Amino acid sequence: MFTSHIGPEQRDEALKSLATDTFDVLVIGGGVTGVGAALDAASRGLKVALVDASDLASGTSSRSSKLIHGGLRYLEQYDFKLVREALHERELMVSSLAPHLVKPLAFLYPLHEKVRERTYVGAGLALYDALRGFQRALPGHKHISQKKIAEIAPSLRPDIVTGAIKYFDAQVDDARHTMMIARTAVRHGAVIATNVRVESLVKEGKRVLGVKARDTETGKLITIKATATVMCAGIWSDELHESFGLKAGYNVTMSKGVHIVLPKSAIKSKEGIILKTAVSVLFLIPWADKWIVGTTDTPYTGDRRNPLAEREDVEYIINEANKVLKPKLKIEDVIGVYAGLRPLVANKKDSSTTKLSREHTVDRSAPGFVSIAGGKYTTYRVMGKDVIDLAGVELRRIVADSVTEKLPIVGADGYVALTQQAERISEESGLSAASVIHLLNRYGSLISELLEIIKNDPKLAKPLTKDLPYLKAEIYYAASHEGARSVDDVISRRTRLAFEAPNSAMDLATDVATIIAPVLGWTPKQKKDSVSAYIDIAEREIEAIEQALASA
Ligand SMILES: Cc1cc2nc3c(=O)[nH]c(=O)nc-3n(C[C@H](O)[C@H](O)[C@H](O)COP(=O)(O)OP(=O)(O)OC[C@H]3O[C@@H](n4cnc5c(N)ncnc54)[C@H](O)[C@@H]3O)c2cc1C
């Protein structure tokens, strides 16, 4: 309690607690929905555990467009309630819950015609602004002339773009944010262990009393006892319901979404760009010194753990972007590609167990067992609240109301004041001002923990690699404080080297392993195995990318 560290010692303690304690709530799944539910429950004063079969955010929650947004396209579907809810969450995150992690981001909506379209889109964006309510952390929309567009976004074709409307949404490093919510839950007493896969339920009659789960690092089977088991397994929901012999009131189908990563020089624009396509929208999103462009939306039935991009996905993205860009994007510009799977919920009409909502669905398929699926990253907090409200009924006692609307994520406290002191921190620590800002925007006030590590071992103040801002101390910290258990966890999720560094960061795998090996107490063989496991993942992805690019 009161520490938010999730290092190797905490994992050992968590495993002991999982095997011996009885929890009010056990959460299956450490994506954003699961960690949101764990935080919601822990901060209501409940005794909470969470396990994930792999790493935190290793499923969909590390592969999104990384936008915290109301969803402009839902406006066109007149789904005002949904947009209002998501915008409320966006304002909360930017202003108080996670200002160190969730940043405002401006988008241009290019126009192709001078009057009618400007009036229509302008009215839509005025409504989008109005739906924020009174708490306004982000500026409102603004009309931009064709002349001004040439200054802000020279890459937008002047022959077809007649002007634009600029509006704001927000951006987050999804995997980092999910991990920080998990750490906040730990801070409030939750017991969290990754690499613990739930295999079956423990039942008495029809009532679910917990689960049997496997520690995949040792192979040991653990029985975890809980009054309410809460499944937040996203795209794994159907598979798990079936293996547990439970019938839920919904099915989860998968839709694949691909993004490509480009160098900053590929698109000349000071702001992000949103393009309307025949089926949805395409985002051109600034990401440090790169662009992330996507996404696609295609039905998927393959391997859930490792979705890969295909030729058609990359072709579609480049063709759609090239409708408005000059110079056109070239296949050789692409430096990275990633794919994710949306959990789309289809509710069964005849189900009485399902509480319907347009975005997410909460379900109780057995006494002691509830689940939630669907929704979007932006509304994770509401999803956590809704599923814990339902799980609370299982506890047969008065459960406090959710408090997460007023509960900042660790690192948020004092962040804004610290940004004003960046120069002083730079002088005192010997780090460059740019490094201090980089650290503040990833750790907020937890920067003090990194500075302590650097003080104890000044070699860790050095960058891991040139051209990217990560310090060696961050790699160390990923294992000592942030729950990373492998080279893959560090390269793919604690940092985003997997799509930011050349060659999927394969060349950095050994350096990363050398830094984390002593923290995790690895033998030389364990170190070698973790490097090889990452190289296997990276090679598979590089092969898929090469195939996708070769013929695109
Ligand atoms: C391409 C794409 C772009 C998107 N862009 C956005 C966006 O910009 N903004 C937005 O708001 N939303 C966006 N979304 C939606 C958002 O990413 C998802 O709704 C959200 O991440 C789902 O989180 P989750 O926790 O429900 O699922 P997941 O993150 O998939 O988590 C499920 C977890 O369950 C674990 N698990 C599975 N089986 C077991 C088991 N047996 N035992 C223990 N654990 C288990 C998995 O390891 C996994 O970590 C996007 C989605 C996609 C695919």
Coordinates of C-alpha atoms and ligand atoms in Angstrom, one line a residue:
M1 CA 0.0 0.0 0.0
F2 CA 1.1 3.6 -0.7
T3 CA 3.9 2.6 -3.1
S4 CA 3.1 2.3 -6.8
H5 CA 6.2 0.3 -7.7
I6 CA 5.7 -2.9 -9.6
G7 CA 9.1 -4.4 -9.6
P8 CA 10.3 -8.0 -9.2
E9 CA 9.9 -8.0 -5.4
Q10 CA 6.3 -6.8 -5.7
R11 CA 5.6 -9.6 -8.2
D12 CA 6.9 -12.2 -5.7
E13 CA 4.7 -10.7 -3.0
A14 CA 1.7 -10.5 -5.3
L15 CA 2.1 -14.2 -6.2
K16 CA 2.1 -15.1 -2.5
S17 CA -1.0 -12.9 -1.9
L18 CA -2.8 -14.4 -4.9
A19 CA -2.3 -17.9 -3.5
T20 CA -3.4 -17.2 0.1
D21 CA -5.8 -14.2 0.3
T22 CA -9.5 -14.0 -0.6
F23 CA -10.3 -11.0 -2.7
D24 CA -13.5 -9.0 -3.1
V25 CA -12.7 -8.6 -6.8
L26 CA -10.4 -10.4 -9.1
V27 CA -9.9 -8.8 -12.5
I28 CA -8.9 -10.9 -15.5
G29 CA -7.0 -8.9 -18.1
G30 CA -4.6 -5.9 -17.8
G31 CA -5.6 -3.9 -20.8
V32 CA -6.9 -0.4 -20.2
T33 CA -10.4 -1.7 -19.3
G34 CA -9.0 -4.2 -16.7
V35 CA -6.6 -1.8 -15.0
G36 CA -9.4 0.9 -15.0
A37 CA -11.7 -1.7 -13.3
A38 CA -9.0 -2.6 -10.8
L39 CA -8.4 1.1 -9.9
D40 CA -12.1 1.8 -9.6
A41 CA -12.5 -1.2 -7.2
A42 CA -9.4 -0.5 -5.2
S43 CA -10.2 3.2 -4.7
R44 CA -13.7 2.2 -3.4
G45 CA -11.8 0.4 -0.6
L46 CA -12.3 -3.1 -2.0
K47 CA -9.6 -5.9 -1.8
V48 CA -8.6 -6.3 -5.4
A49 CA -6.3 -8.5 -7.5
L50 CA -5.6 -8.3 -11.3
V51 CA -3.8 -10.8 -13.5
D52 CA -2.8 -10.7 -17.1
A53 CA -1.8 -13.6 -19.3
S54 CA 1.1 -11.6 -20.7
D55 CA 2.2 -8.0 -20.1
L56 CA 0.1 -5.0 -19.2
A57 CA -1.4 -3.5 -22.4
S58 CA 0.0 -6.4 -24.5
G59 CA -3.4 -6.7 -26.3
T60 CA -5.3 -4.0 -28.0
S61 CA -4.4 -1.3 -25.5
S62 CA -0.9 -0.8 -26.9
R63 CA -2.0 -0.8 -30.6
S64 CA -4.6 2.0 -30.8
S65 CA -4.5 5.3 -32.7
K66 CA -3.5 6.8 -29.3
L67 CA -6.2 9.4 -29.4
I68 CA -8.3 10.5 -26.5
H69 CA -11.2 11.9 -28.4
G70 CA -14.9 12.4 -28.5
G71 CA -15.1 10.7 -31.9
L72 CA -16.1 13.2 -34.6
R73 CA -17.6 10.4 -36.7
Y74 CA -20.2 9.5 -34.0
L75 CA -21.5 13.1 -34.5
E76 CA -22.5 12.2 -38.0
Q77 CA -24.4 9.3 -36.6
Y78 CA -26.2 11.7 -34.2
D79 CA -24.8 9.8 -31.2
F80 CA -24.6 12.9 -29.0
K81 CA -24.7 11.0 -25.7
L82 CA -21.6 9.0 -26.6
V83 CA -19.7 12.0 -27.9
R84 CA -20.5 14.0 -24.8
E85 CA -19.4 11.1 -22.5
A86 CA -16.0 10.7 -24.3
L87 CA -15.4 14.5 -24.5
H88 CA -16.0 14.7 -20.7
E89 CA -13.4 12.0 -20.2
R90 CA -11.0 13.8 -22.5
E91 CA -11.3 17.0 -20.6
L92 CA -10.8 15.2 -17.3
M93 CA -7.7 13.4 -18.4
V94 CA -6.1 16.5 -20.0
S95 CA -6.9 18.8 -17.0
S96 CA -6.7 16.7 -13.9
L97 CA -6.4 12.9 -14.1
A98 CA -3.4 12.6 -16.4
P99 CA -2.0 15.9 -17.7
H100 CA 1.5 14.4 -17.8
L101 CA 0.4 11.7 -20.2
V102 CA -2.6 13.0 -22.1
K103 CA -1.7 16.0 -24.3
P104 CA -3.9 18.3 -26.4
L105 CA -3.4 17.8 -30.2
A106 CA -4.7 20.1 -33.0
F107 CA -6.2 18.6 -36.1
L108 CA -6.9 20.2 -39.5
Y109 CA -10.1 19.1 -41.2
P110 CA -9.3 20.0 -44.9
L111 CA -12.2 21.4 -46.9
H112 CA -12.7 20.9 -50.6
E113 CA -15.4 23.5 -51.3
K114 CA -15.8 27.0 -50.1
V115 CA -19.2 27.6 -48.7
R116 CA -21.5 24.6 -48.1
E117 CA -18.9 22.2 -46.7
R118 CA -17.4 24.9 -44.5
T119 CA -20.9 25.7 -43.0
Y120 CA -21.7 22.0 -42.5
V121 CA -18.3 21.0 -40.9
G122 CA -18.2 24.3 -38.9
A123 CA -21.6 23.5 -37.4
G124 CA -20.5 20.0 -36.6
L125 CA -17.3 21.2 -34.9
A126 CA -19.2 23.9 -33.0
L127 CA -21.5 21.2 -31.6
Y128 CA -18.4 19.0 -30.8
D129 CA -17.0 22.0 -28.8
A130 CA -20.4 22.6 -27.1
L131 CA -20.7 18.9 -26.0
R132 CA -17.6 19.3 -23.9
G133 CA -19.7 21.0 -21.2
F134 CA -18.4 23.7 -19.0
Q135 CA -15.0 22.1 -18.0
R136 CA -12.9 23.2 -21.0
A137 CA -9.2 22.2 -21.0
L138 CA -8.8 22.5 -24.8
P139 CA -9.3 25.4 -27.1
G140 CA -12.4 25.5 -29.4
H141 CA -12.4 25.1 -33.2
K142 CA -11.1 27.8 -35.6
H143 CA -11.6 28.5 -39.4
I144 CA -8.5 28.5 -41.5
S145 CA -8.2 30.2 -44.9
Q146 CA -6.6 28.6 -47.9
K147 CA -3.7 31.1 -47.7
K148 CA -3.0 30.2 -44.1
I149 CA -3.2 26.5 -44.9
A150 CA -0.3 26.9 -47.2
E151 CA 1.7 28.1 -44.2
I152 CA 0.5 25.5 -41.6
A153 CA 0.3 22.5 -43.8
P154 CA 2.3 22.9 -47.1
S155 CA 1.8 19.2 -47.9
L156 CA -2.0 19.7 -48.4
R157 CA -2.6 20.0 -52.1
P158 CA -3.6 23.7 -52.9
D159 CA -5.4 22.6 -56.1
I160 CA -8.1 20.7 -54.1
V161 CA -7.9 21.9 -50.5
T162 CA -9.8 25.2 -50.2
G163 CA -9.2 25.8 -46.5
A164 CA -9.6 23.9 -43.3
I165 CA -11.1 23.9 -39.8
K166 CA -8.8 23.4 -36.9
Y167 CA -10.0 21.6 -33.8
F168 CA -8.5 19.9 -30.8
D169 CA -8.5 16.4 -29.4
A170 CA -5.8 14.7 -27.3
Q171 CA -3.1 12.1 -27.6
V172 CA -1.6 9.5 -25.3
D173 CA 1.0 6.8 -25.3
D174 CA -1.6 4.1 -24.7
A175 CA 0.7 1.3 -23.3
R176 CA 2.4 3.8 -20.9
H177 CA -0.9 5.2 -19.7
T178 CA -2.4 1.7 -19.1
M179 CA 0.7 0.8 -17.0
M180 CA 0.4 4.0 -15.0
I181 CA -3.2 3.3 -14.2
A182 CA -2.1 -0.2 -13.0
R183 CA 0.5 1.5 -10.8
T184 CA -2.2 3.8 -9.4
A185 CA -4.3 0.8 -8.6
V186 CA -1.3 -0.7 -6.8
R187 CA -0.8 2.5 -4.9
H188 CA -4.4 2.0 -3.6
G189 CA -3.8 -1.5 -2.5
A190 CA -4.5 -3.7 -5.6
V191 CA -2.3 -6.8 -6.1
I192 CA -1.2 -7.1 -9.7
A193 CA 0.8 -9.8 -11.5
T194 CA 1.5 -10.2 -15.2
N195 CA 2.4 -13.4 -16.9
V196 CA -0.3 -15.1 -15.0
R197 CA -2.8 -16.8 -17.3
V198 CA -6.3 -17.7 -16.1
E199 CA -7.1 -21.3 -17.2
S200 CA -10.3 -22.2 -15.5
L201 CA -12.9 -21.1 -12.9
V202 CA -13.3 -22.4 -9.4
K203 CA -17.0 -23.1 -8.8
E204 CA -19.4 -24.2 -6.1
G205 CA -22.6 -25.2 -7.9
K206 CA -23.2 -22.4 -10.3
R207 CA -21.4 -19.8 -8.2
V208 CA -17.9 -18.7 -9.3
L209 CA -15.5 -18.5 -6.4
G210 CA -12.3 -17.5 -8.2
V211 CA -10.0 -19.0 -10.8
K212 CA -7.1 -21.4 -11.4
A213 CA -4.3 -19.5 -13.1
R214 CA -0.8 -20.4 -14.3
D215 CA 2.3 -18.4 -13.6
T216 CA 3.8 -18.7 -17.1
E217 CA 7.3 -17.9 -15.8
T218 CA 7.5 -20.9 -13.5
G219 CA 4.6 -23.1 -14.7
K220 CA 3.1 -23.1 -11.3
L221 CA -0.7 -23.3 -10.9
I222 CA -2.3 -20.9 -8.4
T223 CA -5.9 -21.0 -7.1
I224 CA -7.1 -17.4 -6.6
K225 CA -10.2 -17.0 -4.4
A226 CA -12.5 -14.0 -5.0
T227 CA -16.2 -13.1 -4.3
A228 CA -16.5 -11.4 -7.7
T229 CA -14.5 -12.4 -10.8
V230 CA -14.5 -9.6 -13.4
M231 CA -13.4 -10.5 -16.9
C232 CA -12.0 -7.6 -19.0
A233 CA -10.4 -9.8 -21.7
G234 CA -11.3 -7.7 -24.8
I235 CA -10.9 -9.9 -28.0
W236 CA -10.3 -13.0 -25.8
S237 CA -13.8 -12.7 -24.2
D238 CA -15.6 -15.3 -26.4
E239 CA -12.7 -17.8 -26.2
L240 CA -12.6 -17.5 -22.4
H241 CA -16.4 -17.6 -21.9
E242 CA -16.4 -20.8 -24.0
S243 CA -13.6 -22.5 -22.1
F244 CA -15.3 -21.6 -18.8
G245 CA -18.6 -23.1 -20.0
L246 CA -20.4 -19.8 -19.6
K247 CA -22.9 -18.2 -22.0
A248 CA -22.6 -14.4 -22.1
G249 CA -25.2 -12.1 -23.5
Y250 CA -22.9 -10.9 -26.2
N251 CA -20.2 -12.0 -28.7
V252 CA -17.0 -10.2 -29.4
T253 CA -16.0 -10.0 -33.1
M254 CA -12.6 -8.6 -34.1
S255 CA -11.8 -5.9 -36.6
K256 CA -8.2 -5.2 -37.6
G257 CA -6.8 -1.7 -37.6
V258 CA -3.4 -1.0 -39.1
H259 CA -1.2 2.1 -38.8
I260 CA 2.0 3.0 -40.7
V261 CA 4.8 5.1 -39.2
L262 CA 6.6 7.7 -41.3
P263 CA 9.5 10.2 -40.6
K264 CA 8.5 13.8 -39.9
S265 CA 9.9 14.8 -43.3
A266 CA 7.3 12.8 -45.2
I267 CA 4.5 15.2 -44.4
K268 CA 4.9 18.9 -44.0
S269 CA 2.3 20.1 -41.5
K270 CA 2.5 21.7 -38.1
E271 CA -0.8 20.1 -37.1
G272 CA -2.4 16.7 -37.3
I273 CA -4.8 16.1 -40.2
I274 CA -8.1 14.2 -40.3
L275 CA -9.5 12.9 -43.6
K276 CA -12.9 11.7 -44.3
T277 CA -12.9 8.4 -46.2
A278 CA -15.7 6.5 -47.9
V279 CA -16.0 4.2 -44.9
S280 CA -14.6 6.1 -41.9
V281 CA -11.8 8.6 -41.2
L282 CA -8.0 8.5 -41.6
F283 CA -5.8 10.3 -39.1
L284 CA -2.3 11.7 -39.8
I285 CA -1.0 12.0 -36.3
P286 CA 2.2 13.8 -35.2
W287 CA 4.2 11.5 -32.9
A288 CA 7.4 13.1 -31.7
D289 CA 9.7 13.2 -34.8
K290 CA 7.4 10.9 -36.7
W291 CA 3.9 10.5 -38.1
I292 CA 1.5 7.7 -37.3
V293 CA -1.1 7.3 -40.1
G294 CA -4.1 5.1 -40.0
T295 CA -6.3 3.3 -39.6
T296 CA -8.0 0.5 -41.4
D297 CA -11.1 -1.4 -40.3
T298 CA -11.4 -5.0 -41.6
P299 CA -13.0 -8.1 -40.2
Y300 CA -10.4 -10.5 -38.7
T301 CA -10.4 -14.1 -37.5
G302 CA -6.6 -15.0 -37.2
D303 CA -4.1 -15.2 -34.4
R304 CA -5.2 -12.9 -31.5
R305 CA -1.7 -12.4 -30.0
N306 CA 0.2 -11.3 -33.1
P307 CA -2.0 -9.6 -35.7
L308 CA 0.1 -8.5 -38.7
A309 CA -0.4 -5.9 -41.4
E310 CA -1.0 -7.0 -44.9
R311 CA -0.3 -5.4 -48.3
E312 CA -3.9 -4.2 -48.8
D313 CA -3.8 -2.4 -45.4
V314 CA -0.7 -0.4 -46.3
E315 CA -2.0 0.3 -49.8
Y316 CA -5.3 1.6 -48.5
I317 CA -3.6 4.0 -46.0
I318 CA -1.2 5.4 -48.5
N319 CA -3.8 5.8 -51.2
E320 CA -6.2 7.6 -48.9
A321 CA -3.6 9.9 -47.6
N322 CA -2.3 10.6 -51.1
K323 CA -5.7 12.0 -52.2
V324 CA -4.8 15.2 -50.4
L325 CA -1.0 15.2 -50.1
K326 CA 1.7 16.6 -52.3
P327 CA 4.4 15.3 -52.6
K328 CA 2.7 11.9 -52.4
L329 CA 3.8 9.4 -49.7
K330 CA 6.0 6.7 -51.0
I331 CA 6.2 3.1 -49.9
E332 CA 10.0 3.7 -49.1
D333 CA 9.0 6.4 -46.6
V334 CA 7.3 3.8 -44.3
I335 CA 9.6 3.0 -41.3
G336 CA 7.2 1.0 -39.2
V337 CA 3.8 -0.7 -39.3
Y338 CA 1.6 -2.0 -36.4
A339 CA -1.7 -3.7 -36.3
G340 CA -4.3 -4.0 -33.5
L341 CA -7.7 -5.7 -33.1
R342 CA -10.8 -3.9 -32.0
P343 CA -13.2 -5.8 -29.7
L344 CA -16.5 -5.2 -31.3
V345 CA -19.5 -6.2 -29.2
A346 CA -22.6 -7.8 -30.8
N347 CA -25.3 -8.2 -28.3
K348 CA -27.5 -11.3 -28.4
K349 CA -31.1 -10.1 -28.8
D350 CA -32.6 -12.9 -26.6
S351 CA -30.2 -12.3 -23.7
S352 CA -31.7 -11.2 -20.4
T353 CA -28.3 -11.0 -18.7
T354 CA -27.0 -8.2 -20.7
K355 CA -27.2 -4.5 -19.8
L356 CA -27.0 -2.7 -23.1
S357 CA -25.0 0.3 -23.9
R358 CA -24.2 1.7 -27.3
E359 CA -20.5 1.5 -26.7
H360 CA -19.7 -1.2 -24.1
T361 CA -21.6 -4.1 -22.6
V362 CA -21.6 -5.3 -19.0
D363 CA -22.8 -8.9 -18.4
R364 CA -23.3 -11.3 -15.6
S365 CA -23.2 -14.8 -17.0
A366 CA -23.0 -16.7 -13.6
P367 CA -23.3 -15.8 -9.9
G368 CA -19.9 -14.3 -9.0
F369 CA -18.8 -13.7 -12.6
V370 CA -19.3 -10.5 -14.5
S371 CA -17.6 -9.2 -17.7
I372 CA -17.3 -6.1 -19.8
A373 CA -16.3 -5.7 -23.4
G374 CA -16.3 -3.2 -26.3
G375 CA -16.1 0.5 -25.7
K376 CA -13.0 2.6 -26.6
Y377 CA -9.8 3.6 -24.9
T378 CA -11.1 7.1 -24.1
T379 CA -14.0 5.8 -22.0
Y380 CA -12.0 3.3 -19.9
R381 CA -12.8 5.0 -16.6
V382 CA -16.6 4.8 -17.2
M383 CA -16.2 1.2 -18.2
G384 CA -14.3 0.4 -15.0
K385 CA -17.0 2.1 -13.0
D386 CA -19.9 0.3 -14.7
V387 CA -18.4 -3.1 -14.4
I388 CA -17.5 -2.6 -10.7
D389 CA -21.0 -1.3 -10.0
L390 CA -22.3 -4.7 -11.3
A391 CA -19.6 -6.7 -9.5
G392 CA -20.4 -4.8 -6.3
V393 CA -23.8 -6.6 -6.2
E394 CA -22.0 -9.9 -5.7
L395 CA -20.4 -8.6 -2.5
R396 CA -23.8 -8.3 -0.7
R397 CA -22.7 -5.3 1.3
I398 CA -22.8 -1.6 0.8
V399 CA -20.1 -0.7 -1.7
A400 CA -18.8 2.9 -1.9
D401 CA -19.5 4.9 -5.1
S402 CA -16.8 5.2 -7.7
V403 CA -14.2 8.0 -6.9
T404 CA -12.1 7.8 -10.1
E405 CA -13.5 11.0 -11.6
K406 CA -11.5 12.8 -8.9
L407 CA -8.5 10.5 -8.6
P408 CA -5.4 11.5 -10.6
I409 CA -3.1 8.9 -12.1
V410 CA 0.3 8.6 -10.3
G411 CA 2.7 11.3 -11.5
A412 CA -0.1 13.8 -12.2
D413 CA 0.2 15.4 -8.8
G414 CA 2.6 18.4 -9.1
Y415 CA 3.3 17.8 -12.8
V416 CA 2.3 21.3 -14.0
A417 CA 4.4 23.0 -11.2
L418 CA 7.4 20.8 -12.1
T419 CA 7.3 21.8 -15.8
Q420 CA 7.9 25.4 -14.6
Q421 CA 11.0 24.1 -12.8
A422 CA 12.5 22.2 -15.7
E423 CA 15.5 24.5 -15.9
R424 CA 16.3 24.1 -12.2
I425 CA 15.9 20.3 -12.4
S426 CA 18.2 20.3 -15.5
E427 CA 20.9 22.3 -13.6
E428 CA 20.7 20.1 -10.5
S429 CA 20.7 16.8 -12.3
G430 CA 23.1 17.6 -15.1
L431 CA 20.5 16.4 -17.6
S432 CA 19.8 18.5 -20.7
A433 CA 16.6 20.6 -20.5
A434 CA 15.2 18.5 -23.4
S435 CA 15.8 15.3 -21.3
V436 CA 14.0 16.8 -18.3
I437 CA 11.0 17.7 -20.4
H438 CA 11.0 14.2 -22.0
L439 CA 11.0 12.6 -18.5
L440 CA 8.3 14.9 -17.1
N441 CA 6.1 14.0 -20.1
R442 CA 6.5 10.3 -19.4
Y443 CA 6.7 10.1 -15.6
G444 CA 5.3 13.4 -14.3
S445 CA 6.2 13.9 -10.7
L446 CA 7.6 10.4 -10.5
I447 CA 10.7 11.9 -12.3
S448 CA 12.2 12.0 -8.8
E449 CA 12.5 8.2 -8.8
L450 CA 14.4 8.3 -12.1
L451 CA 16.7 11.1 -10.9
E452 CA 17.5 9.0 -7.8
I453 CA 18.5 6.1 -10.1
I454 CA 20.8 8.4 -12.1
K455 CA 22.3 9.8 -8.9
N456 CA 23.2 6.3 -7.8
D457 CA 24.6 5.3 -11.1
P458 CA 25.4 8.3 -13.3
K459 CA 26.2 6.1 -16.3
L460 CA 22.4 5.6 -16.6
A461 CA 22.0 9.3 -17.6
K462 CA 23.3 8.4 -21.1
P463 CA 20.8 7.9 -23.9
L464 CA 20.2 4.3 -24.9
T465 CA 20.7 5.1 -28.6
K466 CA 21.3 8.3 -30.6
D467 CA 18.4 9.9 -32.4
L468 CA 15.8 8.8 -29.7
P469 CA 15.4 10.5 -26.4
Y470 CA 15.2 7.4 -24.1
L471 CA 17.8 7.4 -21.3
K472 CA 19.4 4.1 -20.0
A473 CA 17.8 5.0 -16.6
E474 CA 14.4 4.6 -18.2
I475 CA 15.2 1.1 -19.3
Y476 CA 16.4 0.2 -15.8
Y477 CA 13.2 1.8 -14.3
A478 CA 10.9 -0.1 -16.6
A479 CA 12.1 -3.3 -14.9
S480 CA 12.5 -1.9 -11.3
H481 CA 9.3 0.2 -11.1
E482 CA 7.0 -0.5 -14.1
G483 CA 6.6 -4.2 -14.2
A484 CA 8.6 -5.0 -17.3
R485 CA 9.6 -8.7 -17.3
S486 CA 11.2 -9.1 -20.7
V487 CA 13.1 -7.3 -23.5
D488 CA 9.8 -7.3 -25.4
D489 CA 8.0 -5.5 -22.6
V490 CA 10.6 -2.8 -22.6
I491 CA 11.0 -2.3 -26.3
S492 CA 7.3 -2.7 -27.3
R493 CA 5.4 -1.1 -24.4
R494 CA 7.5 0.8 -21.7
T495 CA 9.2 2.6 -24.6
R496 CA 7.9 2.5 -28.2
L497 CA 11.3 1.6 -29.7
A498 CA 9.6 -1.3 -31.5
F499 CA 8.1 1.1 -34.1
E500 CA 10.3 4.2 -33.5
A501 CA 13.8 2.7 -33.9
P502 CA 15.1 1.3 -37.2
N503 CA 14.8 -2.4 -37.8
S504 CA 12.1 -2.8 -35.1
A505 CA 14.9 -2.0 -32.5
M506 CA 16.4 -5.5 -33.0
D507 CA 19.9 -4.0 -32.7
L508 CA 19.0 -2.6 -29.2
A509 CA 17.7 -5.9 -27.7
T510 CA 21.0 -6.9 -26.2
D511 CA 21.7 -3.5 -24.7
V512 CA 18.3 -3.5 -23.1
A513 CA 18.8 -7.0 -21.7
T514 CA 22.2 -6.0 -20.2
I515 CA 20.5 -3.1 -18.3
I516 CA 17.5 -5.1 -17.0
A517 CA 19.2 -8.4 -16.3
P518 CA 20.6 -7.4 -12.8
V519 CA 17.2 -5.8 -11.8
L520 CA 15.4 -9.0 -12.7
G521 CA 18.1 -11.3 -11.3
W522 CA 18.5 -13.1 -14.6
T523 CA 21.0 -15.9 -15.3
P524 CA 23.0 -15.5 -18.6
K525 CA 20.7 -18.0 -20.1
Q526 CA 17.5 -16.1 -19.1
K527 CA 19.1 -13.0 -20.6
K528 CA 19.9 -14.8 -23.9
D529 CA 16.4 -16.3 -24.0
S530 CA 14.7 -12.9 -23.6
V531 CA 16.8 -11.4 -26.3
S532 CA 16.0 -14.3 -28.7
A533 CA 12.3 -14.1 -27.9
Y534 CA 12.3 -10.5 -28.9
I535 CA 14.3 -11.1 -32.0
D536 CA 11.8 -13.8 -33.0
I537 CA 8.9 -11.3 -32.6
A538 CA 10.7 -8.5 -34.5
E539 CA 11.8 -10.8 -37.3
R540 CA 8.2 -12.0 -37.8
E541 CA 7.0 -8.4 -37.9
I542 CA 9.8 -7.2 -40.2
E543 CA 9.0 -10.1 -42.6
A544 CA 5.3 -9.1 -42.6
I545 CA 6.1 -5.4 -43.1
E546 CA 8.5 -6.3 -46.0
Q547 CA 5.8 -8.4 -47.6
A548 CA 3.3 -5.7 -47.1
L549 CA 5.6 -3.1 -48.6
A550 CA 7.1 -5.1 -51.4
S551 CA 4.0 -5.3 -53.4
A552 CA 2.1 -2.3 -52.2
Ligands
LIG1 C1 -6.5 0.1 -34.6 C2 -7.2 0.6 -33.4 C3 -7.2 1.9 -33.1 C4 -7.9 2.4 -32.0 N1 -7.8 3.7 -31.7 C5 -8.5 4.2 -30.6 C6 -8.3 5.6 -30.3 O1 -7.6 6.4 -30.9 N2 -9.0 6.1 -29.2 C7 -9.8 5.3 -28.4 O2 -10.4 5.7 -27.5 N3 -9.9 3.9 -28.7 C8 -9.2 3.4 -29.7 N4 -9.3 2.0 -30.0 C9 -10.0 1.2 -29.1 C10 -9.2 0.8 -27.9 O3 -7.9 0.6 -28.2 C11 -9.8 -0.5 -27.2 O4 -11.2 -0.3 -27.0 C12 -9.1 -0.8 -25.9 O5 -7.7 -0.8 -25.9 C13 -9.6 -2.2 -25.4 O6 -9.0 -2.5 -24.2 P1 -9.3 -3.8 -23.4 O7 -8.7 -3.7 -22.0 O8 -10.8 -4.0 -23.4 O9 -8.6 -5.0 -24.2 P2 -7.1 -5.4 -24.3 O10 -6.2 -4.3 -24.2 O11 -7.0 -6.3 -25.4 O12 -6.9 -6.2 -22.9 C14 -7.3 -7.6 -22.7 C15 -6.3 -8.2 -21.9 O13 -6.7 -9.5 -21.5 C16 -5.6 -10.4 -21.3 N5 -6.0 -11.8 -21.3 C17 -6.5 -12.5 -22.3 N6 -6.7 -13.8 -21.9 C18 -6.4 -13.8 -20.6 C19 -6.3 -14.9 -19.7 N7 -6.7 -16.1 -20.0 N8 -5.8 -14.6 -18.4 C20 -5.4 -13.4 -18.1 N9 -5.4 -12.4 -19.0 C21 -5.9 -12.6 -20.2 C22 -4.8 -10.0 -22.5 O14 -3.4 -10.4 -22.3 C23 -5.0 -8.5 -22.6 O15 -3.9 -7.8 -22.0 C24 -8.6 1.5 -31.1 C25 -8.5 0.1 -31.4 C26 -7.8 -0.3 -32.5 C27 -7.7 -1.8 -32.7

